[in-house]
Coordinates of C-alpha atoms in Angstrom, one line a residue:
X8 CA -20.2 -29.0 -0.8
X9 CA -21.8 -27.9 -3.9
X10 CA -24.9 -28.3 -1.8
X11 CA -23.7 -25.5 1.2
X12 CA -22.5 -23.1 -1.6
X13 CA -25.8 -23.3 -2.8
X14 CA -27.3 -22.5 0.7
X15 CA -24.5 -19.8 1.2
X16 CA -25.3 -18.4 -2.2
X17 CA -29.4 -18.5 -1.4
X18 CA -28.5 -16.4 2.2
X19 CA -26.7 -14.2 -0.1
X20 CA -29.5 -13.4 -2.2
X21 CA -31.8 -12.7 0.4
X22 CA -29.6 -11.1 2.5
X23 CA -29.7 -7.9 -0.5
X24 CA -33.0 -7.1 0.6
X25 CA -31.7 -6.2 3.9
X26 CA -28.9 -3.8 2.1
X27 CA -32.0 -1.9 0.1
X28 CA -32.7 0.8 2.4
X29 CA -32.5 4.7 1.7
X30 CA -29.7 6.7 3.0
X31 CA -29.3 10.6 3.6
X32 CA -26.0 12.5 3.4
X33 CA -24.5 11.8 6.9
X34 CA -25.0 7.6 6.4
X35 CA -24.0 7.9 2.7
X36 CA -20.9 9.9 2.3
X37 CA -19.7 9.8 6.3
X38 CA -20.9 7.5 8.8
X39 CA -21.3 4.9 5.6
X40 CA -21.1 0.8 6.0
X41 CA -20.7 1.0 2.2
X42 CA -17.4 -1.2 1.5
X43 CA -16.9 1.1 -1.7
X44 CA -17.6 4.8 0.3
X45 CA -15.5 3.7 2.8
X46 CA -13.1 3.0 -0.1
X47 CA -13.3 6.2 -1.3
X48 CA -12.9 7.9 2.1
X49 CA -9.5 5.6 2.9
X50 CA -8.2 7.1 -0.4
X51 CA -8.9 10.8 -0.2
X52 CA -8.0 11.0 3.3
X53 CA -4.5 9.3 1.5
X54 CA -4.5 11.1 -1.9
X55 CA -4.5 14.1 1.6
X56 CA -1.3 12.7 3.3
X57 CA 0.7 12.0 -0.1
X58 CA 0.3 15.6 -0.8
X59 CA 1.3 16.8 2.9
X60 CA 4.2 14.1 3.0
X61 CA 5.7 14.9 -0.5
X62 CA 5.6 18.5 0.4
X63 CA 7.5 18.1 3.6
X64 CA 10.0 15.9 1.5
X65 CA 10.8 19.1 -0.8
X66 CA 11.3 21.7 2.6
X67 CA 14.0 19.6 3.4
X68 CA 15.4 18.7 0.0
X69 CA 15.7 22.9 -0.3
X70 CA 17.8 22.6 2.8
X71 CA 20.2 19.8 1.3
X72 CA 19.7 20.6 -2.2
X73 CA 21.0 24.3 -1.8
X74 CA 22.4 24.4 1.7
X75 CA 23.3 28.4 1.5
X76 CA 20.3 29.2 0.3
X77 CA 18.2 32.0 2.5
X78 CA 14.7 30.6 3.2
X79 CA 12.9 34.0 4.6
X80 CA 10.2 33.3 2.0
X81 CA 9.5 30.1 3.9
X82 CA 8.4 32.2 7.0
X83 CA 4.7 33.6 6.6
X84 CA 4.9 29.2 6.0
X85 CA 7.3 27.7 8.4
X86 CA 7.4 31.0 11.5
X87 CA 9.5 30.3 13.9
X88 CA 11.3 27.6 12.3
X89 CA 12.8 29.6 9.8
X90 CA 16.4 30.6 11.8
X91 CA 17.1 34.5 12.1
X92 CA 20.0 33.9 9.3
X93 CA 17.2 32.8 7.0
X94 CA 18.3 28.8 7.6
X95 CA 15.8 26.1 8.2
X96 CA 16.3 25.1 12.4
X97 CA 18.2 21.7 12.3
X98 CA 15.5 20.5 14.9
X99 CA 12.3 21.3 12.6
X100 CA 14.8 19.1 9.9
X101 CA 14.8 15.9 11.9
X102 CA 10.9 16.9 12.4
X103 CA 10.0 16.5 8.6
X104 CA 12.5 13.8 8.1
X105 CA 10.2 11.9 10.2
X106 CA 6.9 13.1 10.2
X107 CA 7.9 12.0 6.2
X108 CA 8.6 8.7 6.3
X109 CA 5.3 8.2 9.2
X110 CA 3.2 10.1 7.1
X111 CA 4.4 7.6 3.7
X112 CA 4.5 4.3 5.2
X113 CA 1.4 4.5 7.4
X114 CA -0.9 7.4 6.3
X115 CA -0.6 6.8 2.5
X116 CA 1.1 3.3 1.9
X117 CA -0.4 1.4 4.1
X118 CA -4.1 3.5 4.9
X119 CA -4.2 4.7 2.1
X120 CA -3.1 1.8 -0.6
X121 CA -4.4 -1.1 1.1
X122 CA -7.8 0.9 3.2
X123 CA -8.6 1.5 -0.7
X124 CA -8.3 -1.2 -2.5
X125 CA -8.9 -4.3 0.5
X126 CA -12.4 -2.6 0.9
X127 CA -13.2 -1.5 -2.8
X128 CA -12.2 -4.5 -4.6
X129 CA -12.7 -7.4 -1.7
X130 CA -16.9 -7.8 -2.2
X131 CA -16.9 -7.2 -5.7
X132 CA -14.2 -9.5 -6.8
X133 CA -15.4 -12.5 -4.4
X134 CA -19.0 -12.1 -5.4
X135 CA -20.3 -10.4 -1.7
X136 CA -22.9 -8.0 -0.8
X137 CA -20.4 -6.1 1.8
X138 CA -17.9 -6.1 4.1
X139 CA -18.0 -9.2 6.7
X140 CA -19.0 -6.2 9.5
X141 CA -20.0 -2.5 8.0
X142 CA -20.2 -1.4 11.6
X143 CA -16.2 -2.7 12.0
X144 CA -15.3 -1.4 8.8
X145 CA -16.6 1.7 9.4
X146 CA -14.6 2.1 12.7
X147 CA -11.6 1.1 10.6
X148 CA -11.6 4.2 8.7
X149 CA -12.8 6.7 11.5
X150 CA -10.2 5.5 13.7
X151 CA -7.9 6.5 10.9
X152 CA -9.6 9.6 10.5
X153 CA -8.8 10.5 14.3
X154 CA -5.5 9.1 14.1
X155 CA -4.7 11.3 11.4
X156 CA -6.1 14.6 12.8
X157 CA -4.0 14.1 15.9
X158 CA -0.7 13.5 13.7
X159 CA -2.0 16.5 11.7
X160 CA -2.5 18.5 15.0
X161 CA 0.9 17.7 16.5
X162 CA 2.6 19.6 12.6
X163 CA 1.5 23.0 14.0
X164 CA 2.5 22.4 17.9
X165 CA 5.0 25.2 19.6
X166 CA 7.8 22.0 20.1
X167 CA 7.3 20.8 16.3
X168 CA 6.1 17.2 15.8
X169 CA 7.8 14.1 16.4
X170 CA 11.7 14.1 15.9
X171 CA 13.5 11.3 16.4
X172 CA 13.3 9.9 13.1
X173 CA 10.2 7.8 11.9
X174 CA 11.9 4.7 13.2
X175 CA 11.6 6.9 16.7
X176 CA 14.4 4.8 18.7
X177 CA 14.9 5.6 22.1
X178 CA 16.8 6.9 23.8
X179 CA 16.2 10.2 22.1
X180 CA 12.5 9.5 21.4
X181 CA 12.2 8.2 25.2
X182 CA 13.8 11.0 27.4
X183 CA 11.4 14.7 26.5
X184 CA 14.5 16.9 27.6
X185 CA 16.2 15.3 24.7
X186 CA 15.4 18.0 22.1
X187 CA 11.9 19.3 21.2
X188 CA 11.1 16.7 19.3
X189 CA 10.8 14.4 21.4
X190 CA 8.0 16.4 23.8
X191 CA 4.4 17.5 23.1
X192 CA 5.2 16.0 19.3
X193 CA 6.5 12.5 20.2
X194 CA 4.0 12.0 22.9
X195 CA 0.9 12.9 19.7
X196 CA 2.8 10.2 17.5
X197 CA 2.3 7.7 19.7
X198 CA -1.1 8.6 20.5
X199 CA -2.0 8.9 17.0
X200 CA 0.0 5.0 15.8
X201 CA -2.3 3.6 18.5
X202 CA -5.1 4.6 16.9
X203 CA -3.6 3.7 13.7
X204 CA -2.8 0.1 14.8
X205 CA -6.5 -0.1 15.9
X206 CA -7.7 0.9 12.6
X207 CA -5.5 -1.4 11.1
X208 CA -6.5 -4.0 13.2
X209 CA -9.9 -4.0 13.0
X210 CA -9.6 -4.1 9.0
X211 CA -7.4 -6.5 8.9
X212 CA -9.9 -8.8 10.8
X213 CA -12.8 -8.4 8.8
X214 CA -11.0 -8.7 5.3
X215 CA -9.8 -12.2 6.8
X216 CA -13.3 -12.6 7.7
X217 CA -14.7 -11.9 4.2
X218 CA -12.4 -13.4 1.9
X219 CA -12.7 -17.1 4.0
X220 CA -16.8 -16.3 4.3
X221 CA -18.4 -14.6 1.7
X222 CA -17.3 -16.2 -1.8
X223 CA -20.3 -15.9 -3.6
X224 CA -21.0 -19.7 -5.3
X225 CA -18.2 -21.1 -7.4
X226 CA -15.5 -18.9 -6.0
X227 CA -13.4 -21.4 -5.1
X228 CA -9.7 -20.1 -3.7
X229 CA -8.4 -21.5 -6.8
X230 CA -10.4 -19.0 -8.7
X231 CA -9.2 -15.9 -6.8
X232 CA -8.0 -12.9 -8.6
X233 CA -4.4 -12.3 -7.3
X234 CA -5.8 -9.2 -6.1
X235 CA -7.6 -10.9 -3.6
X236 CA -4.6 -13.4 -2.7
X237 CA -2.7 -10.3 -2.0
X238 CA -4.8 -8.1 0.3
X239 CA -5.7 -11.2 2.4
X240 CA -2.6 -12.0 3.0
X241 CA -1.4 -8.5 3.6
X242 CA -4.4 -8.6 6.2
X243 CA -2.8 -11.7 7.7
X244 CA 0.8 -10.1 8.0
X245 CA -0.7 -7.1 9.6
X246 CA -2.7 -9.0 11.9
X247 CA 0.4 -10.8 13.4
X248 CA 2.5 -7.8 13.5
X249 CA 0.8 -4.5 14.4
X250 CA -0.1 -5.8 17.9
X251 CA 4.3 -6.1 18.3
X252 CA 4.7 -2.2 17.3
X253 CA 1.5 -1.5 19.7
X254 CA 3.6 -3.1 22.2
X255 CA 6.4 -1.4 21.5
X256 CA 5.1 2.1 21.6
X257 CA 3.3 1.1 24.8
X258 CA 6.5 0.1 26.6
X259 CA 7.9 3.9 25.1
X260 CA 4.9 5.1 26.6
X261 CA 5.6 3.6 29.8
X262 CA 9.5 5.1 29.6
X263 CA 8.1 8.4 29.2
X264 CA 5.9 8.7 31.5
X265 CA 5.5 6.5 34.2
X266 CA 9.7 6.2 34.8
X267 CA 10.0 2.7 33.9
X268 CA 13.3 1.6 32.2
X269 CA 12.1 -0.9 29.4
X270 CA 14.6 0.7 26.6
X271 CA 16.5 3.4 29.1
X272 CA 20.0 2.4 30.9
X273 CA 23.0 4.5 32.0
X274 CA 21.8 7.5 30.1
X275 CA 23.4 11.2 30.9
X276 CA 22.0 14.2 29.9
X277 CA 24.1 17.8 30.8
X278 CA 26.2 15.4 32.4
X279 CA 23.9 14.4 35.2
X280 CA 23.2 10.8 35.4
X281 CA 19.4 9.4 35.0
X282 CA 18.2 7.0 37.5
X283 CA 17.0 4.8 34.4
X284 CA 19.2 0.9 34.7
X285 CA 18.5 -2.3 33.5
X286 CA 16.6 -1.4 30.1
X287 CA 17.7 -1.9 26.7
X288 CA 17.3 0.3 23.2
X289 CA 18.4 -2.8 20.8
X290 CA 14.6 -4.1 22.7
X291 CA 13.1 -1.7 20.9
X292 CA 14.5 -2.3 17.5
X293 CA 13.3 -5.4 17.9
X294 CA 10.0 -4.7 18.3
X295 CA 9.9 -2.5 15.6
X296 CA 11.5 -4.5 13.4
X297 CA 9.4 -7.2 13.7
X298 CA 6.8 -5.1 12.9
X299 CA 8.8 -2.9 10.3
X300 CA 9.9 -5.8 8.0
X301 CA 7.1 -6.8 7.4
X302 CA 5.4 -3.3 7.0
X303 CA 7.4 -3.3 3.9
X304 CA 5.0 -6.2 2.6
X305 CA 1.9 -4.6 4.0
X306 CA 2.8 -1.5 1.8
X307 CA 4.0 -4.0 -1.7
X308 CA 1.8 -6.8 -2.1
X309 CA -1.3 -4.9 -2.5
X310 CA 0.5 -2.8 -5.4
X311 CA 1.5 -6.4 -6.4
X312 CA -1.9 -7.7 -6.5
X313 CA -3.0 -4.5 -8.5
X314 CA 0.3 -5.1 -11.0
X315 CA -0.8 -8.7 -11.3
X316 CA -4.2 -7.9 -12.5
X317 CA -4.0 -4.8 -14.5
X318 CA -0.6 -6.5 -16.7
X319 CA -3.3 -9.7 -17.0
X320 CA -5.7 -7.4 -18.4
X321 CA -3.5 -4.8 -20.3
X322 CA -1.5 -7.9 -21.9
X323 CA -5.0 -10.1 -23.0
X324 CA -2.9 -12.8 -22.1
X325 CA -4.0 -15.1 -18.6
X326 CA -1.3 -14.4 -16.0
X327 CA 2.0 -16.5 -16.5
X328 CA 2.2 -19.5 -13.4
X329 CA -0.9 -18.1 -11.7
X330 CA -0.3 -21.3 -8.9
X331 CA 3.6 -19.7 -8.8
X332 CA 2.6 -16.3 -8.1
X333 CA 0.1 -17.5 -5.0
X334 CA 3.0 -20.0 -3.7
X335 CA 5.3 -17.0 -3.7
X336 CA 3.2 -14.1 -1.7
X337 CA 2.8 -17.3 0.7
X338 CA 6.6 -17.3 0.6
X339 CA 6.6 -13.8 1.2
X340 CA 4.3 -13.6 4.0
X341 CA 6.2 -16.4 6.1
X342 CA 9.6 -15.3 4.9
X343 CA 8.5 -11.6 6.0
X344 CA 8.8 -12.4 9.6
X345 CA 11.7 -14.1 10.2
X346 CA 14.3 -11.3 8.1
X347 CA 13.5 -8.6 10.7
X348 CA 17.2 -7.6 12.1
X349 CA 18.9 -7.1 8.7
X350 CA 17.6 -4.0 9.8
X351 CA 20.5 -4.0 13.2
X352 CA 23.8 -5.8 11.4
X353 CA 25.3 -2.4 13.2
X354 CA 23.4 -2.7 16.2
X355 CA 26.4 -4.9 17.8
X356 CA 24.6 -8.2 17.4
X357 CA 26.4 -12.1 17.4
X358 CA 27.8 -12.0 13.7
X359 CA 26.4 -15.9 13.7
X360 CA 22.8 -14.5 14.4
X361 CA 24.0 -12.0 11.8
X362 CA 24.6 -14.5 9.1
X363 CA 21.8 -16.3 10.1
X364 CA 19.3 -13.3 9.1
X365 CA 21.8 -12.9 6.2
X366 CA 20.8 -16.2 4.8
X367 CA 16.9 -15.3 5.2
X368 CA 16.7 -12.4 3.6
X369 CA 18.5 -13.5 0.9
X370 CA 16.0 -16.5 0.8
X371 CA 13.4 -13.4 0.0
X372 CA 14.6 -12.6 -3.2
X373 CA 13.3 -16.2 -4.5
X374 CA 9.6 -15.6 -4.8
X375 CA 10.4 -12.0 -5.4
X376 CA 12.0 -12.8 -8.5
X377 CA 9.3 -15.0 -9.4
X378 CA 6.7 -12.8 -9.5
X379 CA 9.3 -10.5 -11.5
X380 CA 9.8 -13.2 -13.5
X381 CA 6.1 -14.4 -14.3
X382 CA 4.8 -10.4 -14.7
X383 CA 8.0 -10.3 -17.6
X384 CA 6.7 -13.5 -19.1
X385 CA 2.9 -12.2 -19.0
X386 CA 4.4 -9.1 -20.6
X387 CA 6.0 -11.5 -23.7
X388 CA 4.3 -11.3 -26.6
X389 CA 1.1 -10.2 -24.9
X390 CA -1.6 -8.1 -27.5
X391 CA 0.0 -5.0 -25.0
X392 CA -2.9 -1.9 -24.2
X393 CA -0.9 0.9 -22.8
X394 CA -3.6 2.6 -20.6
X395 CA -2.0 4.6 -17.8
X396 CA -2.6 1.5 -15.4
X397 CA -0.7 -0.7 -17.6
X398 CA 2.0 2.5 -17.9
X399 CA 2.5 2.4 -14.3
X400 CA 2.4 -1.5 -13.5
X401 CA 5.0 -2.0 -16.0
X402 CA 6.9 1.3 -14.0
X403 CA 6.2 -1.1 -10.7
X404 CA 8.1 -3.9 -12.1
X405 CA 10.9 -1.4 -13.4
X406 CA 11.6 -0.1 -9.4
X407 CA 10.7 -3.9 -8.0
X408 CA 13.9 -4.8 -10.0
X409 CA 16.2 -2.2 -10.2
X410 CA 15.4 -1.5 -5.9
X411 CA 15.7 -5.2 -5.7
X412 CA 19.1 -5.6 -6.8
X413 CA 20.1 -2.6 -4.4
X414 CA 18.7 -5.0 -1.6
X415 CA 21.1 -7.7 -2.3
X416 CA 24.0 -5.5 -1.4
X417 CA 21.8 -4.9 1.8
X418 CA 21.0 -8.0 2.6
X419 CA 25.1 -8.5 2.6
X420 CA 25.9 -8.3 6.7
X421 CA 29.7 -7.0 5.8
X422 CA 28.4 -5.2 2.9
X423 CA 26.0 -3.2 4.9
X424 CA 27.8 -2.4 7.9
X425 CA 29.7 -0.5 5.5
X426 CA 26.5 1.1 3.7
X427 CA 24.4 1.3 7.2
X428 CA 22.8 4.7 7.5
X429 CA 24.2 5.9 4.2
X430 CA 21.8 7.7 0.9
X431 CA 22.6 3.8 -0.3
X432 CA 20.0 2.8 2.1
X433 CA 17.3 5.6 1.5
X434 CA 17.7 4.8 -2.2
X435 CA 16.9 1.3 -1.5
X436 CA 13.7 1.7 -0.2
X437 CA 12.6 4.4 -1.6
X438 CA 12.3 2.6 -4.8
X439 CA 11.5 -1.1 -3.9
X440 CA 8.8 -0.2 -1.5
X441 CA 8.2 3.7 -1.6
X442 CA 8.2 4.5 -5.3
X443 CA 6.9 0.5 -6.3
X444 CA 4.1 1.0 -3.9
X445 CA 2.7 4.4 -4.6
X446 CA 3.2 3.5 -8.8
X447 CA 0.9 0.5 -7.4
X448 CA -1.6 2.8 -6.0
X449 CA -1.4 4.7 -9.0
X450 CA -2.3 2.0 -11.1
X451 CA -5.3 1.0 -9.3
X452 CA -6.9 4.0 -9.1
X453 CA -6.6 4.5 -13.1
X454 CA -7.6 1.0 -13.3
X455 CA -10.6 1.1 -11.2
X456 CA -12.0 4.2 -11.6
X457 CA -14.4 4.0 -13.8
X458 CA -15.8 1.4 -11.0
X459 CA -15.6 3.9 -8.5
X460 CA -17.0 7.3 -10.1
X461 CA -18.9 5.8 -13.0
X462 CA -16.7 8.0 -15.6
X463 CA -13.0 7.9 -17.0
X464 CA -10.1 9.6 -16.2
X465 CA -8.5 11.6 -18.8
X466 CA -6.0 8.7 -20.7
X467 CA -3.7 11.7 -22.1
X468 CA -3.4 13.8 -18.6
X469 CA -2.4 10.0 -17.2
X470 CA 0.2 9.4 -20.0
X471 CA 1.8 12.6 -19.2
X472 CA 1.7 12.3 -15.4
X473 CA 3.1 8.5 -16.2
X474 CA 6.7 9.7 -17.8
X475 CA 7.1 12.8 -15.8
X476 CA 6.9 11.2 -12.3
X477 CA 8.6 7.6 -13.8
X478 CA 11.4 10.1 -15.3
X479 CA 11.6 11.6 -12.0
X480 CA 11.7 9.0 -9.8
X481 CA 14.6 8.2 -11.2
X482 CA 16.5 11.3 -11.3
X483 CA 16.0 11.5 -7.9
X484 CA 17.0 8.7 -6.4
X485 CA 19.3 6.6 -9.0
X486 CA 22.0 9.6 -8.1
X487 CA 21.8 8.9 -4.5
X488 CA 23.0 5.5 -5.1
X489 CA 26.3 7.0 -5.8
X490 CA 26.8 9.6 -3.1
X491 CA 25.8 6.7 -0.7
X492 CA 28.4 3.9 -1.4
X493 CA 30.9 7.2 -0.9
X494 CA 29.8 7.3 2.6
X495 CA 27.2 10.3 2.7
X496 CA 25.1 9.9 5.9
X497 CA 21.4 10.5 6.0
X498 CA 19.8 12.4 8.1
X499 CA 22.7 14.9 8.5
X500 CA 21.0 18.6 8.0
X501 CA 24.4 20.3 6.8
X502 CA 27.5 18.4 5.4
X503 CA 29.2 21.6 3.7
X504 CA 31.1 21.1 6.5
X505 CA 33.0 17.6 5.6
X506 CA 35.5 17.4 2.4
X507 CA 34.5 14.2 1.2
X508 CA 30.4 15.0 1.1
X509 CA 31.1 19.0 -0.1
X510 CA 32.2 17.4 -3.7
X511 CA 28.5 16.7 -3.9
X512 CA 26.8 20.0 -3.6
X513 CA 26.1 19.4 -7.4
X514 CA 24.1 16.0 -7.0
X515 CA 22.1 17.3 -4.3
X516 CA 21.2 20.2 -6.1
X517 CA 20.4 17.8 -8.8
X518 CA 18.2 15.7 -6.8
X519 CA 16.5 18.8 -5.5
X520 CA 15.2 20.1 -8.7
X521 CA 14.2 16.4 -9.9
X522 CA 12.6 15.9 -6.5
X523 CA 10.5 19.2 -6.4
X524 CA 9.7 18.5 -10.7
X525 CA 8.7 15.4 -9.6
X526 CA 6.1 16.5 -6.4
X527 CA 5.1 18.9 -9.2
X528 CA 3.8 16.2 -12.0
X529 CA 1.7 15.2 -8.8
X530 CA -0.8 18.1 -9.3
X531 CA -2.1 16.6 -12.8
X532 CA -3.0 13.5 -11.5
X533 CA -5.3 15.6 -8.6
X534 CA -6.7 17.9 -11.7
X535 CA -7.1 14.8 -13.1
X536 CA -8.5 12.8 -10.6
X537 CA -10.7 15.5 -9.1
X538 CA -12.1 16.6 -12.7
X539 CA -12.9 13.4 -14.1
X540 CA -14.7 12.4 -10.7
X541 CA -17.8 15.4 -12.0
X542 CA -16.6 15.6 -15.8
X543 CA -15.3 12.6 -16.9
X544 CA -16.2 10.7 -20.0
X545 CA -19.0 8.2 -18.7
X546 CA -17.4 4.7 -18.7
X547 CA -19.5 2.1 -20.3
X548 CA -20.2 -1.5 -17.9
X549 CA -17.0 -2.7 -18.9
X550 CA -14.6 -0.6 -20.3
X551 CA -11.2 -2.8 -20.4
X552 CA -12.9 -5.8 -21.5
X553 CA -11.6 -7.6 -18.0
X554 CA -13.1 -11.2 -16.8
X555 CA -13.4 -10.5 -13.2
X556 CA -16.8 -10.1 -10.8
X557 CA -16.5 -6.1 -10.6
X558 CA -17.6 -5.8 -13.6
X559 CA -20.8 -7.5 -13.8
X560 CA -22.0 -5.1 -11.2
X561 CA -24.2 -1.7 -12.6
X562 CA -21.8 1.0 -13.8
X563 CA -22.9 3.3 -10.3
X564 CA -23.9 0.0 -8.0
X565 CA -25.3 0.8 -5.1
X566 CA -25.3 -0.9 -1.8
X567 CA -25.6 -4.7 -2.0
X568 CA -23.2 -4.3 -5.1
X569 CA -25.8 -6.8 -7.9
X570 CA -29.3 -5.5 -7.7
X571 CA -30.4 -9.3 -8.1
X572 CA -29.0 -12.5 -7.4
X573 CA -25.4 -12.6 -7.2
X574 CA -23.5 -14.4 -10.2
X575 CA -22.2 -17.7 -9.6
X576 CA -18.7 -18.3 -10.8
X577 CA -17.6 -21.0 -13.1
X578 CA -13.9 -20.1 -14.0
X579 CA -10.9 -19.2 -13.1
X580 CA -10.2 -15.0 -13.6
X581 CA -7.6 -14.9 -16.3
X582 CA -9.0 -16.4 -19.3
X583 CA -7.9 -14.0 -21.9
X584 CA -7.4 -14.8 -25.8
X585 CA -8.3 -18.5 -25.5
X586 CA -7.8 -20.0 -28.8
X587 CA -11.1 -21.2 -30.0
X588 CA -13.5 -18.3 -28.0
X589 CA -15.3 -15.7 -29.6
X590 CA -14.3 -12.6 -28.0
X591 CA -10.6 -12.4 -26.6
X592 CA -12.0 -12.4 -23.0
X593 CA -14.5 -15.0 -21.2
X594 CA -15.9 -13.6 -17.6
X595 CA -15.8 -15.5 -14.7
X596 CA -19.4 -16.2 -14.6
X597 CA -19.4 -17.7 -18.1
X598 CA -20.3 -21.4 -17.8
X599 CA -18.2 -23.9 -19.1
X600 CA -21.2 -25.2 -21.2
X601 CA -21.4 -21.8 -23.2
X602 CA -18.1 -22.4 -24.9
X603 CA -18.0 -25.5 -26.0
X604 CA -15.9 -24.2 -28.7
X605 CA -12.7 -23.1 -26.5
X606 CA -13.0 -25.9 -23.5
X607 CA -10.1 -27.4 -22.7
X608 CA -10.5 -31.6 -22.3
X609 CA -10.4 -31.0 -18.6
X610 CA -13.0 -28.1 -18.6
X611 CA -15.5 -30.1 -21.1
X612 CA -15.5 -32.7 -17.7
X613 CA -16.8 -29.8 -15.3
X614 CA -19.9 -29.3 -17.9
X615 CA -21.6 -32.3 -15.9
X616 CA -20.8 -31.0 -12.6
X617 CA -22.5 -27.4 -14.1
X618 CA -25.4 -29.3 -15.1
X619 CA -25.7 -30.9 -10.9
X620 CA -24.9 -27.9 -9.3
X621 CA -27.6 -25.8 -11.9
X622 CA -30.2 -28.9 -11.0
X623 CA -29.3 -28.0 -6.9
X624 CA -29.6 -24.2 -7.4
X625 CA -33.5 -24.7 -9.0
X626 CA -34.1 -27.4 -6.5
X627 CA -33.5 -24.7 -3.9
X628 CA -35.4 -21.6 -5.6
X629 CA -38.6 -23.8 -5.8
X630 CA -38.0 -25.0 -2.6
X631 CA -37.9 -21.2 -0.8
X632 CA -41.2 -20.2 -3.2
X633 CA -43.0 -23.2 -1.7
X634 CA -42.0 -21.7 1.3
X635 CA -43.1 -18.3 1.0

């Protein structure tokens, strides 16, 4: 085993010479195959989409919070989507909701989060020169970029973007004559999502292959940082679930364009019967949610992995329950595939089947609770350092708890039938999936910014950004639970005509004002991000005094990451504040033979194994020199 590992490491060392080439602007910044630059491309594209998606939400919050407001001042921007009376066009409202959901779930929290940090961190933290296939990695980004361009174009077409809700349920999405948003906009949505799925699959194959095959010498699976475990399992989930969404979209294209009836049956439009018979719109729901629920964890797991790393580093403590964290992520990965129908309790399913999905849904709370418990125990009596990344990680844990608790309500089929399609559901998933994952993304940016750009972000602006965003998110989504329990329905353009909803005018106005302030606070981050990229204080080699491999590379690592040989790994990634140690952290690259004062009894036995491996390594080097 050790000999094979040495040979593998030796191949890596020689690969480095292949990477030493001079790039021009095109090959370095545009059609790059360097995983670090591709990660930055995903990040900047994701930030662009976050601004667009956030702005769309502000537009429909204006309608919800101030339903009588004259929006004539938005005409220069929205044109014909502002009616003659100065109101927002109802069909455009539905398009706004649809595009906001699509952009945030797929383009920001899937591509922007997983695409950025899986690309950037996997080779750096496992000790690899690059991804298994740099070309596939480049293709993954450019498929995403093409998808982004098509989706962006759909915002400007005459009939408006897709308007069937972000889940695009048929028959509304399958019949072009149903509403304007079911026309060209929906066609472009389906084409864009097809390219997005191709991007996700290319990336996922690459991440899995890289983690399995390209780990440096000594980097066993039991020594992987929890970030890598999270990215690895996220890629596995995506690889198994995204093809099902592709199948759902493909059948929808057939129904729309080729006269098939996979999802359509007994449809009447304007009193006229359509010829479609035999289809079932519930089939689409099953196919969509077979991706849709794993998608929650495709979004969440990378954020949880980032949080594990940031909390351990800034608590100056080993992560509590490393193996339990891995087992809980494995449990989430498996269970995420067998709970999808809890989104469909009101679709007329057999109540017995509903009770099975309810049982499985409540079980998935157990591994999630294990992770929360381990985060809190890691923080408990730690030597806490409140960097912006640490604050955002703690914020994620807060949202994960408060949003997760409301998931127990919705997982119960009897209660969900009352709460389904109310603002209670909106509040739940925006806290537990949307805001928690967004905080994980921000924590990752603040923490690894020095490694990305060789400079530090401004911590004071980071603190202001955190508190405005953290308080703002709760101000937006906490009140939604109350109006949801009262039966306030989601996706309603106008609600002032009903007495039972009209009493929540003030609360809706409060939510809209909080949303506008929270959105405005993100421009503090934007300024900090782009200003610090060029003018920020220059970073040191290991500014957070962290143990993982990425901090052993140069401050601005080139293509290939390490200028010489890739370092060997000797220990797990969370040796913080070890009793007897000289420093309060011991990097993974430090052999046990160099830390006799802090070694535990079983680690003392590893010293002999280290000596054997070093002896084999020197023999291989001598043999290579003799060959040359």
